[in-house]
GROMACS .gro file of C-alpha atoms in nm:
model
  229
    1UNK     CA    1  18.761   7.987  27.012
    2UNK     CA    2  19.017   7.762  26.865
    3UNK     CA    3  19.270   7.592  27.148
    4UNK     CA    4  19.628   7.662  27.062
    5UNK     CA    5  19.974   7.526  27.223
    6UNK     CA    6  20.144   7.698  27.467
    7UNK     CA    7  20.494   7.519  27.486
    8UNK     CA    8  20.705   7.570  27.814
    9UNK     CA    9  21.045   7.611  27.755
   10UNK     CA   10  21.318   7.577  28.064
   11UNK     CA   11  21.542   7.906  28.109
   12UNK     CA   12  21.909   7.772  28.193
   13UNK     CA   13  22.038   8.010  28.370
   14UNK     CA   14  22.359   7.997  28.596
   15UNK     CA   15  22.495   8.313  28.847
   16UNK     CA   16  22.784   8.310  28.574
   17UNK     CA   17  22.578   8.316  28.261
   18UNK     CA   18  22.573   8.711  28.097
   19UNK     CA   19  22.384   8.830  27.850
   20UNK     CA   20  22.630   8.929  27.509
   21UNK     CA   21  22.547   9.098  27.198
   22UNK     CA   22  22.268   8.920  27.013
   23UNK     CA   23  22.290   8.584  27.208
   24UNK     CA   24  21.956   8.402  27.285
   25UNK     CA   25  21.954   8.202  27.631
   26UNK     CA   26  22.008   7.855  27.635
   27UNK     CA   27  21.606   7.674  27.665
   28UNK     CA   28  21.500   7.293  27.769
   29UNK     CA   29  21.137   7.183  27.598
   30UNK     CA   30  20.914   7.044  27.850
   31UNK     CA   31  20.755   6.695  27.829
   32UNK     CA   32  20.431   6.818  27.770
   33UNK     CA   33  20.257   7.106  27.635
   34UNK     CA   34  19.948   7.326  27.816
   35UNK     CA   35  19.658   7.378  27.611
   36UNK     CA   36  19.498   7.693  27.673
   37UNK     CA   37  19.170   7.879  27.502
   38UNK     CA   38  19.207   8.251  27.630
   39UNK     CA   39  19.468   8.444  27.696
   40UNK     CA   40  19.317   8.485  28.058
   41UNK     CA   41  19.415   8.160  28.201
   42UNK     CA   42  19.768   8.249  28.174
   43UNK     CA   43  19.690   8.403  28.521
   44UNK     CA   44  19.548   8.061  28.650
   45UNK     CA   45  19.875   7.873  28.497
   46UNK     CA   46  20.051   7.693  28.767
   47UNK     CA   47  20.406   7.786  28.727
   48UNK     CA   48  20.707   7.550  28.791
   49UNK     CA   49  20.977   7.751  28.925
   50UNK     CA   50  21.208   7.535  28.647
   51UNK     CA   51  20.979   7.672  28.415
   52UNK     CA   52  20.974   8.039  28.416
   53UNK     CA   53  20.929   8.122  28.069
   54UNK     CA   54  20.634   7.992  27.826
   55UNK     CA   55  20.601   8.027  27.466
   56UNK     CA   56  20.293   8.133  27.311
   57UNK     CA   57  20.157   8.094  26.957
   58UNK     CA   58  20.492   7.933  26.831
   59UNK     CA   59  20.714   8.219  26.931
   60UNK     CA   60  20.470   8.413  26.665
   61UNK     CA   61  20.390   8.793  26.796
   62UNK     CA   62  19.972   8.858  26.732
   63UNK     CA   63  20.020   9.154  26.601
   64UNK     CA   64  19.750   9.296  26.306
   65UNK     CA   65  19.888   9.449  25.981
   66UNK     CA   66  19.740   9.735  26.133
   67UNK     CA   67  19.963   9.735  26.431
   68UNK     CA   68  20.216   9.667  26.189
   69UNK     CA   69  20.197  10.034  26.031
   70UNK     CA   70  20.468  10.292  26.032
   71UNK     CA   71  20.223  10.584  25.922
   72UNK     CA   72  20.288  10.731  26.272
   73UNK     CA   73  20.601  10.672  26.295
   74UNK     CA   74  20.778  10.577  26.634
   75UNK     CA   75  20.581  10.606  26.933
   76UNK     CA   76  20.442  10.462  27.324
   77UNK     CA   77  20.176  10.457  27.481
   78UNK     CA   78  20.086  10.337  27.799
   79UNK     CA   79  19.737  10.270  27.974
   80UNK     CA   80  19.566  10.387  28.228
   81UNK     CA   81  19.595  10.301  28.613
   82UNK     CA   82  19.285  10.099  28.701
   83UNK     CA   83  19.067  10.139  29.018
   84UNK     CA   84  19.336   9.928  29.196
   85UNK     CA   85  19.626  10.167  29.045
   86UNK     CA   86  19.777   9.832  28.879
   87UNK     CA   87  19.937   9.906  28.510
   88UNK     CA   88  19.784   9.782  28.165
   89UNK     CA   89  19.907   9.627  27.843
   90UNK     CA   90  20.223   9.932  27.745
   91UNK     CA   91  20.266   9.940  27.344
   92UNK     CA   92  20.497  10.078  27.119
   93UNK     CA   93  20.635  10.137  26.800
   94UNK     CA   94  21.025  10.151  26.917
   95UNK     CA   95  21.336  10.325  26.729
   96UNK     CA   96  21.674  10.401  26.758
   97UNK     CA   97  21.584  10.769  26.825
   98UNK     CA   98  21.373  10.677  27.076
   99UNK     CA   99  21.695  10.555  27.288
  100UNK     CA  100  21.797  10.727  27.573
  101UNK     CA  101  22.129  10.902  27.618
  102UNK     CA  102  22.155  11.038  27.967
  103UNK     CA  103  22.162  10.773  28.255
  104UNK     CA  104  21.858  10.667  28.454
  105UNK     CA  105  21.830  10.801  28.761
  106UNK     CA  106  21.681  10.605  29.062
  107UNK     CA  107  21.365  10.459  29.092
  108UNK     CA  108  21.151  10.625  29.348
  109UNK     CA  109  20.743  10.559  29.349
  110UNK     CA  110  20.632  10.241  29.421
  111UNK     CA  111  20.362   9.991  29.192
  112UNK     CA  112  20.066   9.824  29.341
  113UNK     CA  113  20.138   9.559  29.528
  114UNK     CA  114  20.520   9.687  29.656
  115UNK     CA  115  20.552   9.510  29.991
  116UNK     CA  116  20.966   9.473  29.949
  117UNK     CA  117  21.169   9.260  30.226
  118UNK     CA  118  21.509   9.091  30.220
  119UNK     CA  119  21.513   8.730  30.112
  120UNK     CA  120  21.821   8.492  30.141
  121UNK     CA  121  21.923   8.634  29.748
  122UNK     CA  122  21.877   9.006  29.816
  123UNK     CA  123  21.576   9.190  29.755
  124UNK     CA  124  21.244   9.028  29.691
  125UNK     CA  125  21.121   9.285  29.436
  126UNK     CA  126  21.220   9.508  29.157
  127UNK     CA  127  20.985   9.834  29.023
  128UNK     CA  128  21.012   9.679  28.697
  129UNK     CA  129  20.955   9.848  28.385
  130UNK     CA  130  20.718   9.661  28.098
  131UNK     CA  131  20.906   9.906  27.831
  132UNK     CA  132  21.230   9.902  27.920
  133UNK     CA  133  21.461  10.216  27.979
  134UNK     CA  134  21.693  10.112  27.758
  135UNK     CA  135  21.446  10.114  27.511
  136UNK     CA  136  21.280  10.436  27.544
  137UNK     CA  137  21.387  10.609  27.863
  138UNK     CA  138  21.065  10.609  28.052
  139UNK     CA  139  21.149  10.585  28.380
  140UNK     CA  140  20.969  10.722  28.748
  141UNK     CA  141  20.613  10.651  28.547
  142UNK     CA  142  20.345  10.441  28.715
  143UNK     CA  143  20.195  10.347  28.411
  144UNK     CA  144  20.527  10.185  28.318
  145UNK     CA  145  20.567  10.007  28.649
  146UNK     CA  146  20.514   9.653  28.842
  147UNK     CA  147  20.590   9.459  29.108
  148UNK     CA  148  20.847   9.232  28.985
  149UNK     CA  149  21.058   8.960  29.156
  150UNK     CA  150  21.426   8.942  29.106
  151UNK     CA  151  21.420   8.676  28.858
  152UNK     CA  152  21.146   8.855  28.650
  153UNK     CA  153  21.344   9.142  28.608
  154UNK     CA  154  21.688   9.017  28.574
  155UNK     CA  155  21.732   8.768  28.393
  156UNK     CA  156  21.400   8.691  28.237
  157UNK     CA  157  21.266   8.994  28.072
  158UNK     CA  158  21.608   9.128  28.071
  159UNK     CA  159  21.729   8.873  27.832
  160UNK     CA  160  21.429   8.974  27.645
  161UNK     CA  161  21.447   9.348  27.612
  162UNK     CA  162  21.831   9.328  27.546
  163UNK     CA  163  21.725   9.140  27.250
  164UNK     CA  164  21.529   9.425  27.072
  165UNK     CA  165  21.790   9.690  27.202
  166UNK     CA  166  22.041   9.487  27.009
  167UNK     CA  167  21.878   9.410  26.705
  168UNK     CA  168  21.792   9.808  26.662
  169UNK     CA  169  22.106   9.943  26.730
  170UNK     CA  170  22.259   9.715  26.473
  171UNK     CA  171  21.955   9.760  26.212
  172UNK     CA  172  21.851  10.093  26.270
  173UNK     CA  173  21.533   9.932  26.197
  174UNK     CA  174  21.169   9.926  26.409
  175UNK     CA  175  21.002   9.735  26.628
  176UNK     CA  176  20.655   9.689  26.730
  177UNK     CA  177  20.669   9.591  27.078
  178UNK     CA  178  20.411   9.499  27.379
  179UNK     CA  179  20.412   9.411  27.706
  180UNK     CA  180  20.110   9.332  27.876
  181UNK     CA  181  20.080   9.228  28.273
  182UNK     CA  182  19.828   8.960  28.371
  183UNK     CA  183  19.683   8.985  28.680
  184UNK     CA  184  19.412   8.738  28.839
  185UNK     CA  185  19.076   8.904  28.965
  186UNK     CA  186  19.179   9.162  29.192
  187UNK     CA  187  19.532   9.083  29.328
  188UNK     CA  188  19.771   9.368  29.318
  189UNK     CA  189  20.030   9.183  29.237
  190UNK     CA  190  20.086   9.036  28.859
  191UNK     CA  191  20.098   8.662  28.808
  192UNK     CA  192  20.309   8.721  28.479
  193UNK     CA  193  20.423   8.940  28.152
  194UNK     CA  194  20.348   8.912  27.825
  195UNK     CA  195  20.584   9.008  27.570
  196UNK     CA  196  20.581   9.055  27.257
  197UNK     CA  197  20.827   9.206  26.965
  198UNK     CA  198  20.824   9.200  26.574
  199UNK     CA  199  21.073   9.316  26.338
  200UNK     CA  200  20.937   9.555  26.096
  201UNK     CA  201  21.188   9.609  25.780
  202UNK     CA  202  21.272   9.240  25.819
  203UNK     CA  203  21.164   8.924  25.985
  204UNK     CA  204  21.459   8.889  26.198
  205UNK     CA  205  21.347   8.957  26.539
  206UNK     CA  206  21.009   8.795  26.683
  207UNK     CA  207  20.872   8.669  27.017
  208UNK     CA  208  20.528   8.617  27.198
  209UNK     CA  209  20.668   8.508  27.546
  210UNK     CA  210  20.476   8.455  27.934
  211UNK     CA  211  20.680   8.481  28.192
  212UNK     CA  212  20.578   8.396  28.535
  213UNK     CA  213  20.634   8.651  28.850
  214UNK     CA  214  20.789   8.404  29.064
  215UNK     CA  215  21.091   8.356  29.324
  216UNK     CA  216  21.264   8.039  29.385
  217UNK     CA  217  21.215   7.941  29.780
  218UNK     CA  218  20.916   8.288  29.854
  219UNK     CA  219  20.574   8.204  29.842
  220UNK     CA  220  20.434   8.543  29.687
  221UNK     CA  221  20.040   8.677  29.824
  222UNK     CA  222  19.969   8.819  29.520
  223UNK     CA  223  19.644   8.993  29.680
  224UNK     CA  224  19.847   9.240  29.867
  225UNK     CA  225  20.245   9.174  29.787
  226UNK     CA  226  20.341   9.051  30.115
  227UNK     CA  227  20.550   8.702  30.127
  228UNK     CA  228  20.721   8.417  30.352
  229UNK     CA  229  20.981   8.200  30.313
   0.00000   0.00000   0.00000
């Protein structure tokens, strides 16, 4: 299988820095790039907690032409719990009337892995969605949900999913759009997300991001969830 670059990019991101209308955060390029030859040693990558975000494939989504297709319109589907109840890869083919309207209403069942505690910056962990409410309004589902630091949630993937919610509201256009967790053997926890997002009507939106499941200043047991300072 042919090698291909993974280039890290650093997330600068300050308490005061907000996400607004179509802006893309502010990235650093590494010094050097990790070469990687399946998409399963993203869960051995060792992440630097300056370095929460990697690129994959140039920024260029892996999508097929198949994938692509519009023949079934909009849609989501999500896979099923495994014999650890952790989540799979969530796809979809996302539209404006796939948007919620009403407001979400709080999260209440718990992902594999939830061990929550206070840490000096709040909460430890978020239930975080791979497809986003904002996106489609899928909300209290398991099959939607991880363990997710803080900084995973908000900013990182945040940043991210604002992103396509922008670009469709002002297009009215589709989006092909994946999110996939990566988990090492059987740890309940996941290491990382995969995203990934291509414009359909137009080449104006695309990503195929990592982003690591990490805390600043907690070192995370991803076997069970639990965590120290």
């Amino acid at each position: 299988m042919k090698k291909f670059i993974i280039s890290i990019l650093i997330v600068i991101i300050s308490g005061a820095v907000a996400y607004k209308g179509d802006v893309i955060p502010s990235f650093g390029e590494s010094d050097q790039p990790i070469y990687i030859s399946e998409k399963s040693e993203l869960a051995s990558l060792e992440p630097d907690y300056n370095n929460q975000v990697v690129v994959i494939n140039k920024n260029k989504a892996e999508f097929t032409e198949k994938d692509l297709s519009l023949a079934k319109g909009s849609w989501q589907n999500f896979s099923p719990l495994d014999y650890l109840n952790r989540v799979g890869v969530a796809n979809a083919m996302l539209s404006k009337e796939m948007m919620p309207t009403e407001e979400r209403e709080p999260l209440y069942v718990n992902p594999s892995g939830w061990r929550n505690k206070k840490v000096p910056t709040g909460w430890l962990y978020n239930r975080c969605h791979l497809i986003g409410f904002q996106l489609t309004g899928e909300n209290n589902n398991l099959k939607n949900l991880i363990t997710g630091t803080r900084s995973l949630n908000n900013p990182a993937m945040l940043l991210y999913e604002n992103k396509v919610a922008n670009y469709i509201k002002q297009t009215k256009n589709h989006v092909r759009y994946q999110v996939k967790p990566i988990f090492k053997g059987s740890e309940l926890v996941a290491r990382g997300v995969q995203m990934m997002a291509k414009s359909i009507e137009n080449d104006q939106l695309e990503f195929n991001i990592y982003i690591f499941n990490i805390e600043p200043g907690v070192d995370i047991n991803y076997s069970t969830g639990e965590s120290s300072l």
